[in-house]
Amino acid sequence: MKGLFPVLYRDYVMRTTSPLWLFFDLVVPVMYLLMFGVGFNSALGLGIELEGRSLSYNEFFLAGVISMACFGLAMNQSYGFFVDRDSGIFYETLTYPITRGEFLLGKIIFQCILAVIQTALSLAAAAWILGVNIPSSSLVYLGVGILIVTSGWFFTFASLAFLMRRTDTFNTVINVAYFVLMFVSSMFYPIDRLPSAFRVLSYANPVTWHTDVFRWALTGVGSTESALVQAAAFFIFSLIAFRVALWALSRAVE
Amino acid sequence: MKRTTEQPAIEVTDLRKVYHKRGSMPVEALKGISFTVRRGEIFGLLGPNGAGKTTAIKILTTLLRPTSGSARILDRDVVQHPLEARRAMCAVMQDNAVEMFLSVQNNFRVYGRFHGMSGADISRQSSRVTEIFGLQDVLNMKGSELSGGQKRRVQVAKTFLVDKPVVFLDEATTGMDSFNKRETLEAIKHEASRGRTIVLTTHILEEAEELCDSLAIVNHGRIIASGSTQEVKSSSLRLITVTLTFNRVTSGVLRKLERLKPHKIAHTEDTIDVQVRSESVAMDVLNSVRSMRGFRHFEVAAASLEDVFMDIVDRQERAGDT
């Protein structure tokens, strides 16, 4: 496990020598929460009726923001992989005296640390600025969920970065994935009132699964059984993504 | 003073690599190559583009798995024990692999950490390689701000920042200007003199001739010549170059030399290079011109590695055609 530390050190140096990157990594979801949330909550006066509960838009959106933190970080990391492969440093790193497992695990741990910081900032902003009640019982679920969700999306996007060769193809796929996966989900709005085709796609979207679990933990909306099923589904999705990422990593050097 | 020992640092046995690509025929990049590199020597893997050099280096640095055969670095099998093998080596790959968003100084720090160095060791060794490779002026520049040659120098400097017994340099001087190249070659020689084993691939044969203790020439995935640099040079049917200088080269002189059936003949306005395959023909060349009017002087030299390389590859290509 000694090989983890240089991976963490490298990402730490990368971030701390680029304040803009650090800002983007840490603050973007909070900005979404404050600007998007406040905008919908105040300007449009939206309240959300969900499974017999009435939530303010900020209460509803907070789970989406935490999902966005995990999802967005994994996507940024995949850009990092792509740039590293383009510059050749990715291949050189694979000749360093660390295992492939330490390399991937180090990357995941760093992303998880950032995701936890992002979530903490989002929760603090939600509680202190927007007045959202954060039940302390939700924190354990959020903590475990953040680790699994960040890892699952990390494996997914890393696979794309390992397998795709052309920058334009990669950029297009990532941008379309970002747009579709975030907006065809329960991240920004409840999906039960959407057109049926849209609703089916949203239910099949892993972003919906973990957003609903985070929302259940934060607001109590939804049944425990449903949250468990969705959590299990995302866990299986992560395991499959892990297998694919290992395969893609071995393909990347061929 | 070099510290070469008979103990092998690298042993490659019957190494094969076949690339399978969907929708196209499998490509056999290595067709069973074998070679041994002694500890403390500089070994050159030479060959034209696509010969299989980089594939061999990728297998030795554990980036690729061979289809069959084995490779060992300091007795550690690169397939069975890749981590142990990586602990014994460092590598410059063909890409200009520097951290684009980090300064050169931070590139050294990160590289050193990956190789288990302490902060104090990194500082000390950074100063050393900065001086050896003349990187003082670019130390605070980011990787993305460096020229291709500067990136390459930083890359080579990184490998000498860490004290690994085996160093792989894949086309290490690509993109460097002649001044930087000279400094880099001197640095490589200096590091080899400290007992490191260095494996380099290059298509610049002058470099190989200057640096290498032994070498292997690879073409179409096979080794077509190997041994000490002198052995390889002499394996090519003893090519000898006779350089003749005249006041002015005339067609009569050229006709006379052509009759001796030399391997190759080339001339300028006042000089003729005659390549022959034996000392006796070289003597015939000298005898045929020494009393001619306008003849000024001559030089006799063994053929350069480049001549030998071209000759060996050419002979193999012709043998393959027939």
XYZ file of C-alpha atoms in Angstrom:
576
model
C 0.000 0.000 0.000
C 3.068 2.278 0.074
C 2.398 2.952 -3.590
C -0.805 4.836 -2.727
C 0.996 7.826 -1.241
C 2.856 8.966 -4.349
C -0.395 8.760 -6.338
C -2.104 10.945 -3.727
C 0.929 13.257 -3.575
C 0.925 13.715 -7.345
C -2.768 14.659 -7.433
C -2.296 16.933 -4.418
C 0.566 18.795 -6.141
C -1.461 19.025 -9.361
C -4.412 20.613 -7.549
C -2.514 22.900 -5.180
C -0.434 24.365 -8.005
C -3.577 25.093 -10.028
C -6.032 27.142 -7.917
C -8.502 27.271 -10.804
C -8.641 23.474 -11.005
C -9.061 23.257 -7.235
C -11.804 25.875 -7.367
C -13.593 23.946 -10.107
C -13.245 20.670 -8.219
C -14.462 22.007 -4.892
C -16.871 24.850 -5.500
C -18.915 24.169 -8.657
C -21.633 22.017 -6.998
C -21.992 24.600 -4.193
C -22.448 27.265 -6.845
C -25.127 25.120 -8.486
C -26.832 24.783 -5.126
C -26.730 28.488 -4.365
C -27.526 29.849 -7.820
C -29.743 27.171 -9.345
C -31.412 26.293 -6.068
C -31.992 29.849 -4.944
C -33.157 30.769 -8.434
C -35.822 28.065 -8.618
C -36.755 28.333 -4.959
C -37.177 32.096 -4.832
C -37.823 33.389 -8.320
C -40.252 30.653 -9.329
C -41.488 29.921 -5.824
C -41.250 26.195 -6.478
C -42.113 23.687 -3.825
C -42.040 19.983 -4.536
C -44.736 17.487 -3.602
C -43.066 14.096 -3.393
C -44.596 10.885 -2.084
C -46.895 12.757 0.255
C -44.163 15.102 1.508
C -43.758 18.766 0.727
C -40.148 19.862 0.199
C -38.620 23.205 -0.656
C -36.649 23.106 -3.902
C -33.429 23.528 -1.912
C -34.241 20.484 0.203
C -35.045 18.524 -2.928
C -32.005 19.706 -4.887
C -29.385 19.090 -2.150
C -29.308 15.330 -2.923
C -28.812 16.199 -6.607
C -25.915 18.492 -5.744
C -24.163 15.726 -3.785
C -24.693 13.367 -6.729
C -23.302 16.044 -9.006
C -20.191 16.363 -6.813
C -19.359 12.637 -7.115
C -20.325 12.412 -10.768
C -18.526 15.620 -11.819
C -15.303 14.734 -10.011
C -15.163 11.333 -11.701
C -15.672 13.021 -15.050
C -12.910 15.574 -14.381
C -10.591 12.752 -13.422
C -11.239 11.042 -16.740
C -10.133 14.260 -18.512
C -6.981 14.012 -16.412
C -6.405 10.437 -17.621
C -6.930 11.474 -21.205
C -4.456 14.374 -20.957
C -1.952 12.098 -19.202
C -2.229 9.525 -21.954
C -1.832 12.190 -24.630
C 1.306 13.540 -22.949
C 2.719 10.053 -22.365
C 2.965 10.465 -18.584
C 0.233 7.828 -18.162
C 2.421 5.128 -19.742
C 5.465 6.278 -17.825
C 3.493 6.064 -14.577
C 2.750 2.416 -15.329
C 6.510 1.724 -15.283
C 6.850 3.180 -11.758
C 7.308 0.776 -8.827
C 3.649 0.698 -7.817
C 0.960 -1.867 -8.604
C -1.876 -1.142 -11.046
C -4.239 -1.606 -8.091
C -2.399 1.031 -6.033
C -2.511 3.381 -9.010
C -6.286 3.063 -9.408
C -6.977 3.002 -5.678
C -4.861 6.112 -5.101
C -6.819 7.947 -7.794
C -10.123 6.853 -6.235
C -9.092 7.828 -2.711
C -8.099 11.298 -3.890
C -11.419 11.721 -5.714
C -13.286 10.505 -2.640
C -11.457 13.004 -0.439
C -12.459 15.793 -2.832
C -16.043 14.467 -2.959
C -16.261 14.455 0.841
C -14.947 18.054 0.962
C -17.392 19.110 -1.763
C -20.280 17.460 0.055
C -19.264 19.052 3.356
C -19.184 22.477 1.664
C -22.565 21.805 0.038
C -24.135 20.668 3.317
C -22.696 23.672 5.147
C -23.989 26.058 2.482
C -27.390 24.345 2.485
C -27.691 24.474 6.283
C -26.248 27.919 6.996
C -27.191 29.918 3.924
C -30.350 28.216 2.660
C -31.693 27.009 6.001
C -32.042 23.365 4.938
C -32.328 20.914 7.822
C -29.627 18.230 7.642
C -30.457 15.262 9.894
C -27.326 13.958 11.577
C -28.534 10.391 10.949
C -28.075 10.983 7.203
C -24.333 11.629 7.459
C -23.277 7.978 7.707
C -25.403 7.037 4.675
C -24.038 10.032 2.782
C -20.447 9.129 3.693
C -20.729 5.525 2.495
C -22.755 6.580 -0.543
C -20.214 9.197 -1.625
C -17.412 6.627 -1.590
C -19.378 4.111 -3.676
C -20.842 6.639 -6.117
C -17.526 8.412 -6.726
C -15.788 5.075 -7.281
C -18.509 3.757 -9.600
C -18.434 6.809 -11.849
C -14.642 6.973 -11.653
C -14.421 3.432 -13.084
C -17.004 4.256 -15.764
C -15.356 7.415 -17.051
C -11.830 6.087 -16.619
C -12.781 3.209 -18.945
C -13.848 5.716 -21.592
C -10.585 7.644 -21.154
C -8.540 4.448 -21.448
C -10.357 3.183 -24.529
C -10.900 6.328 -26.601
C -8.043 7.532 -28.767
C -9.331 10.737 -30.318
C -9.714 13.929 -28.306
C -12.756 15.114 -30.278
C -14.560 11.774 -29.826
C -13.763 11.736 -26.133
C -14.925 15.341 -25.624
C -18.176 14.703 -27.483
C -18.976 11.492 -25.606
C -18.164 13.033 -22.228
C -20.195 16.187 -22.875
C -23.202 14.247 -24.145
C -22.935 11.812 -21.214
C -22.720 14.735 -18.763
C -25.762 16.424 -20.236
C -27.944 13.342 -20.702
C -27.081 11.496 -17.485
C -27.607 14.590 -15.318
C -30.785 15.866 -16.957
C -32.464 12.498 -17.637
C -32.450 11.728 -13.920
C -33.977 12.849 -10.649
C -31.085 15.241 -10.008
C -32.897 18.502 -10.878
C -36.595 17.577 -10.762
C -38.925 14.761 -9.689
C -39.304 12.252 -12.477
C -42.743 10.883 -11.671
C -44.429 13.715 -13.590
C -42.279 13.407 -16.690
C -43.482 11.940 -20.033
C -43.424 8.142 -19.867
C -40.462 7.559 -22.223
C -38.406 10.141 -20.330
C -39.440 8.535 -17.060
C -38.361 5.037 -18.154
C -34.956 6.357 -19.229
C -34.596 8.201 -15.942
C -35.336 5.093 -13.913
C -32.727 3.188 -15.923
C -30.128 5.893 -15.243
C -27.693 5.087 -12.383
C -27.614 8.818 -11.508
C -31.269 8.494 -10.506
C -30.485 5.496 -8.291
C -27.929 7.215 -6.097
C -29.690 10.594 -6.134
C -32.826 8.921 -4.786
C -30.790 7.157 -2.089
C -29.143 10.445 -1.044
C -32.597 12.111 -1.035
C -34.022 9.327 1.106
C -31.137 9.784 3.576
C -31.499 13.584 3.694
C -35.286 14.040 3.605
C -36.786 10.646 4.349
C -38.663 10.689 1.022
C -39.152 7.187 -0.409
C -39.258 3.808 1.245
C -36.281 2.090 2.853
C -36.862 -0.952 0.590
C -36.734 1.182 -2.521
C -33.540 2.895 -1.280
C -31.944 -0.480 -0.601
C -32.808 -1.788 -4.077
C -31.405 1.344 -5.719
C -28.271 1.234 -3.571
C -27.735 -2.436 -4.456
C -28.280 -1.678 -8.151
C -25.650 1.057 -8.085
C -23.246 -1.173 -6.178
C -23.576 -3.855 -8.885
C -23.144 -1.159 -11.550
C -19.894 -0.104 -9.778
C -18.581 -3.679 -9.670
C -19.216 -4.103 -13.394
C -17.571 -0.710 -14.054
C -14.566 -1.843 -11.995
C -14.146 -4.993 -14.113
C -14.480 -2.973 -17.312
C -11.945 -0.400 -16.053
C -9.366 -3.117 -15.333
C -9.895 -4.565 -18.802
C -9.700 -1.089 -20.383
C -6.502 -0.312 -18.474
C -4.822 -3.427 -19.857
C -6.091 -2.548 -23.354
C -4.816 1.030 -23.075
C -1.156 0.045 -23.288
C -1.530 -2.408 -26.199
C 36.319 3.614 -15.381
C 33.341 1.384 -16.159
C 32.138 -1.260 -13.739
C 30.881 -4.043 -15.980
C 30.451 -7.560 -14.610
C 29.673 -10.852 -16.336
C 26.498 -11.236 -14.281
C 23.432 -10.631 -16.417
C 21.272 -7.615 -15.640
C 18.740 -8.496 -18.322
C 17.995 -11.881 -19.850
C 15.567 -12.106 -22.739
C 14.704 -15.574 -24.031
C 12.697 -16.352 -27.150
C 10.431 -13.350 -26.680
C 7.396 -13.183 -28.977
C 4.655 -10.613 -29.196
C 1.647 -10.843 -31.463
C -0.763 -7.909 -31.665
C -4.354 -8.826 -32.399
C -6.487 -6.044 -33.767
C -10.152 -6.453 -34.543
C -10.788 -6.592 -38.274
C -7.163 -6.996 -39.285
C -4.570 -9.744 -39.465
C -2.493 -10.406 -36.331
C 0.867 -8.631 -36.408
C 3.900 -10.488 -35.043
C 6.015 -7.627 -33.731
C 8.628 -9.860 -32.072
C 9.433 -13.282 -33.505
C 11.404 -14.884 -30.701
C 14.268 -12.568 -29.791
C 16.907 -13.511 -27.211
C 19.710 -11.436 -25.767
C 21.581 -10.834 -22.530
C 22.809 -7.548 -21.095
C 25.638 -7.641 -18.569
C 25.499 -5.534 -15.424
C 27.040 -2.099 -15.868
C 27.030 -2.095 -19.644
C 25.355 0.164 -22.149
C 23.351 -1.990 -24.516
C 21.875 -0.686 -27.753
C 18.762 -2.075 -29.400
C 18.935 -0.799 -32.954
C 16.694 -1.180 -35.932
C 14.605 0.653 -38.477
C 11.164 2.041 -37.598
C 8.692 -0.753 -36.856
C 11.455 -3.299 -36.237
C 10.113 -4.219 -32.786
C 12.473 -2.203 -30.548
C 9.770 -0.308 -28.697
C 7.673 -3.458 -28.256
C 10.697 -5.118 -26.645
C 11.208 -2.132 -24.330
C 7.496 -2.088 -23.436
C 7.670 -5.747 -22.430
C 10.848 -5.209 -20.414
C 9.299 -2.238 -18.605
C 6.161 -4.345 -17.860
C 3.845 -2.194 -19.980
C 3.062 -5.125 -22.270
C 2.795 -8.864 -21.684
C 4.648 -11.040 -24.160
C 2.757 -13.655 -26.148
C 5.450 -16.167 -25.178
C 9.051 -16.304 -23.997
C 10.532 -14.733 -20.915
C 12.354 -11.601 -19.807
C 14.143 -11.119 -16.508
C 15.560 -7.977 -14.942
C 18.106 -8.635 -12.211
C 16.625 -12.120 -11.968
C 13.040 -10.874 -11.621
C 10.617 -12.157 -14.224
C 8.757 -9.199 -15.754
C 5.527 -11.199 -16.165
C 5.544 -13.201 -12.920
C 6.892 -10.390 -10.721
C 6.270 -7.096 -12.535
C 6.397 -4.959 -9.398
C 9.750 -6.425 -8.356
C 11.048 -5.819 -11.873
C 9.803 -2.215 -11.809
C 11.555 -1.646 -8.503
C 14.871 -2.370 -10.233
C 14.443 0.028 -13.139
C 13.326 3.332 -14.522
C 12.465 4.235 -18.079
C 12.232 6.999 -20.653
C 9.538 6.007 -23.109
C 9.147 7.341 -26.627
C 6.644 10.034 -25.668
C 7.861 13.302 -24.143
C 6.398 12.252 -20.822
C 6.510 15.236 -18.512
C 3.786 16.518 -16.222
C 2.413 19.310 -18.408
C 0.849 21.342 -15.596
C 3.755 21.069 -13.158
C 7.061 22.937 -13.028
C 10.234 21.022 -13.789
C 11.039 21.168 -10.071
C 7.683 19.603 -9.219
C 8.180 17.025 -11.979
C 11.320 15.940 -10.116
C 9.472 15.904 -6.774
C 6.617 13.757 -8.057
C 8.941 11.366 -9.900
C 11.141 11.010 -6.829
C 8.149 10.256 -4.593
C 6.969 7.534 -6.949
C 10.395 5.950 -6.623
C 10.315 6.060 -2.842
C 12.731 8.960 -2.282
C 12.574 11.257 0.741
C 12.148 15.010 0.342
C 15.789 15.622 1.305
C 17.041 13.054 -1.229
C 14.894 14.585 -3.937
C 16.310 18.074 -3.237
C 19.876 16.807 -3.307
C 19.466 14.713 -6.434
C 17.455 17.446 -8.203
C 20.387 19.824 -7.784
C 22.741 17.184 -9.177
C 20.729 16.350 -12.313
C 19.813 20.001 -12.868
C 23.498 20.770 -13.129
C 24.394 17.708 -15.221
C 21.604 18.342 -17.727
C 21.859 22.149 -17.665
C 18.268 22.676 -16.561
C 18.824 25.682 -14.273
C 16.974 28.068 -16.614
C 13.842 25.943 -16.932
C 13.503 24.695 -13.369
C 10.439 26.862 -12.660
C 8.856 26.474 -16.080
C 5.832 24.218 -16.527
C 6.050 21.120 -18.682
C 3.684 22.682 -21.209
C 6.063 25.657 -21.634
C 9.098 23.548 -22.577
C 10.314 22.843 -26.100
C 10.370 19.234 -27.337
C 14.111 18.948 -26.704
C 13.803 20.444 -23.210
C 11.005 18.009 -22.343
C 13.208 15.152 -23.469
C 16.096 16.399 -21.329
C 13.835 16.676 -18.288
C 12.638 13.150 -18.966
C 16.155 11.740 -19.147
C 17.195 13.791 -16.106
C 14.309 12.262 -14.115
C 15.615 8.756 -14.698
C 18.996 9.764 -13.315
C 17.365 11.475 -10.344
C 16.630 8.025 -8.927
C 19.302 5.462 -8.260
C 17.922 2.436 -10.113
C 20.342 -0.220 -11.368
C 18.682 -0.599 -14.785
C 17.691 2.325 -17.011
C 15.734 2.074 -20.275
C 16.076 4.959 -22.715
C 13.795 4.711 -25.742
C 15.004 7.235 -28.358
C 16.271 9.444 -25.535
C 17.803 12.248 -27.580
C 14.919 12.736 -30.017
C 14.237 16.426 -30.605
C 17.377 17.707 -28.849
C 19.680 20.188 -30.512
C 23.269 19.076 -31.006
C 24.572 20.921 -27.929
C 21.952 19.362 -25.633
C 22.462 16.007 -27.282
C 26.183 16.142 -26.561
C 25.528 17.020 -22.899
C 22.975 14.219 -22.618
C 25.297 11.632 -24.135
C 28.029 12.667 -21.706
C 25.567 12.376 -18.823
C 24.535 8.895 -19.941
C 28.193 7.849 -20.096
C 28.776 9.329 -16.662
C 25.825 7.404 -15.190
C 26.982 4.175 -16.819
C 30.401 4.688 -15.266
C 28.681 4.524 -11.864
C 27.733 0.927 -12.581
C 24.232 1.298 -13.969
C 23.010 -0.915 -16.762
C 21.582 1.179 -19.563
C 19.475 -0.139 -22.420
C 18.874 2.320 -25.200
C 17.060 2.234 -28.473
C 18.039 4.688 -31.125
C 17.959 5.132 -34.845
C 20.926 7.537 -34.609
C 23.726 5.083 -35.110
C 26.506 7.511 -34.271
C 25.053 7.682 -30.777
C 24.977 3.917 -30.482
C 28.551 3.683 -31.752
C 29.707 6.252 -29.220
C 27.804 4.885 -26.235
C 27.211 1.170 -26.553
C 29.400 -1.621 -25.223
C 27.232 -4.161 -27.000
C 24.191 -4.101 -29.204
C 21.591 -6.045 -31.096
C 20.168 -5.086 -34.473
C 16.477 -5.886 -34.819
C 14.570 -6.040 -38.085
C 11.067 -7.385 -38.732
C 10.912 -8.668 -35.138
C 14.136 -10.720 -35.297
C 17.670 -10.049 -34.118
C 19.840 -10.072 -37.209
C 23.152 -9.216 -35.532
C 24.338 -8.971 -31.949
C 27.475 -8.817 -29.836
C 29.944 -6.138 -28.825
C 29.872 -3.053 -31.012
C 33.158 -4.131 -32.601
C 31.896 -7.670 -33.197
C 28.776 -6.403 -34.912
C 30.814 -4.038 -37.040
C 33.171 -6.792 -38.094
C 30.304 -9.242 -38.712
C 29.295 -7.279 -41.752
C 31.806 -8.876 -44.147
C 34.562 -6.496 -42.975
C 33.527 -3.283 -44.589
C 36.462 -0.905 -45.027
C 36.193 2.651 -46.257
C 39.123 4.136 -48.238
C 38.891 7.884 -48.660
C 40.998 9.243 -51.527
C 41.637 12.956 -52.048
C 42.610 14.403 -55.443
C 43.119 17.874 -56.818
C 40.081 17.046 -58.931
C 38.220 13.768 -59.375
C 38.183 12.676 -63.012
C 36.057 10.107 -64.825
C 39.233 8.131 -65.574
C 39.929 7.651 -61.858
C 36.364 6.558 -61.239
C 36.460 4.050 -64.133
C 39.681 2.585 -62.796
C 38.220 2.152 -59.312
C 34.942 0.691 -60.651
C 36.977 -2.100 -62.272
C 38.013 -3.254 -58.767
C 34.327 -3.981 -58.037
C 34.082 -2.122 -54.716
C 31.019 -2.585 -52.440
C 30.107 1.073 -52.818
C 31.686 4.177 -54.339
C 30.745 7.807 -53.827
C 32.534 10.992 -54.756
C 32.571 14.756 -54.523
C 34.593 17.202 -56.610
C 37.883 16.248 -54.950
C 37.184 13.172 -52.765
C 36.225 9.575 -53.442
C 34.893 7.216 -50.740
C 35.448 3.621 -51.765
C 33.891 0.920 -49.620
C 35.451 -2.522 -49.978
C 35.022 -5.845 -48.212
C 38.670 -6.882 -47.645
C 42.100 -5.463 -46.867
C 43.528 -6.837 -50.105
C 40.968 -4.933 -52.194
C 41.738 -1.848 -50.098
C 45.410 -2.295 -51.000
C 44.457 -2.688 -54.677
C 42.545 0.578 -54.477
C 45.553 2.370 -53.034
C 47.964 0.802 -55.532
C 45.768 1.766 -58.449
C 45.677 5.469 -57.574
C 48.937 6.236 -55.772
C 50.931 7.090 -58.887
C 48.106 8.983 -60.576
C 48.488 12.661 -61.300
C 46.574 14.880 -58.884
C 46.393 12.272 -56.117
C 47.026 13.997 -52.781
C 46.372 11.634 -49.863
C 44.286 8.798 -48.467
C 42.626 7.598 -45.256
C 41.564 4.070 -44.389
C 38.888 3.437 -41.772
C 36.672 0.640 -40.632
C 33.114 1.239 -41.781
C 30.877 3.150 -39.412
C 28.126 1.396 -37.538
C 25.695 3.118 -39.863
C 27.342 1.497 -42.908
C 27.283 -1.873 -41.174
C 23.675 -1.437 -40.095
C 22.570 -0.525 -43.619
C 24.530 -3.440 -45.018
C 23.069 -6.001 -42.594
C 19.502 -4.764 -43.017
C 19.953 -4.621 -46.778
C 21.288 -8.178 -46.906
C 18.394 -9.407 -44.762
C 15.835 -7.640 -46.943
C 17.390 -9.196 -50.069
C 17.472 -12.638 -48.451
C 13.794 -12.211 -47.567
C 12.952 -11.273 -51.158
C 14.537 -14.360 -52.691
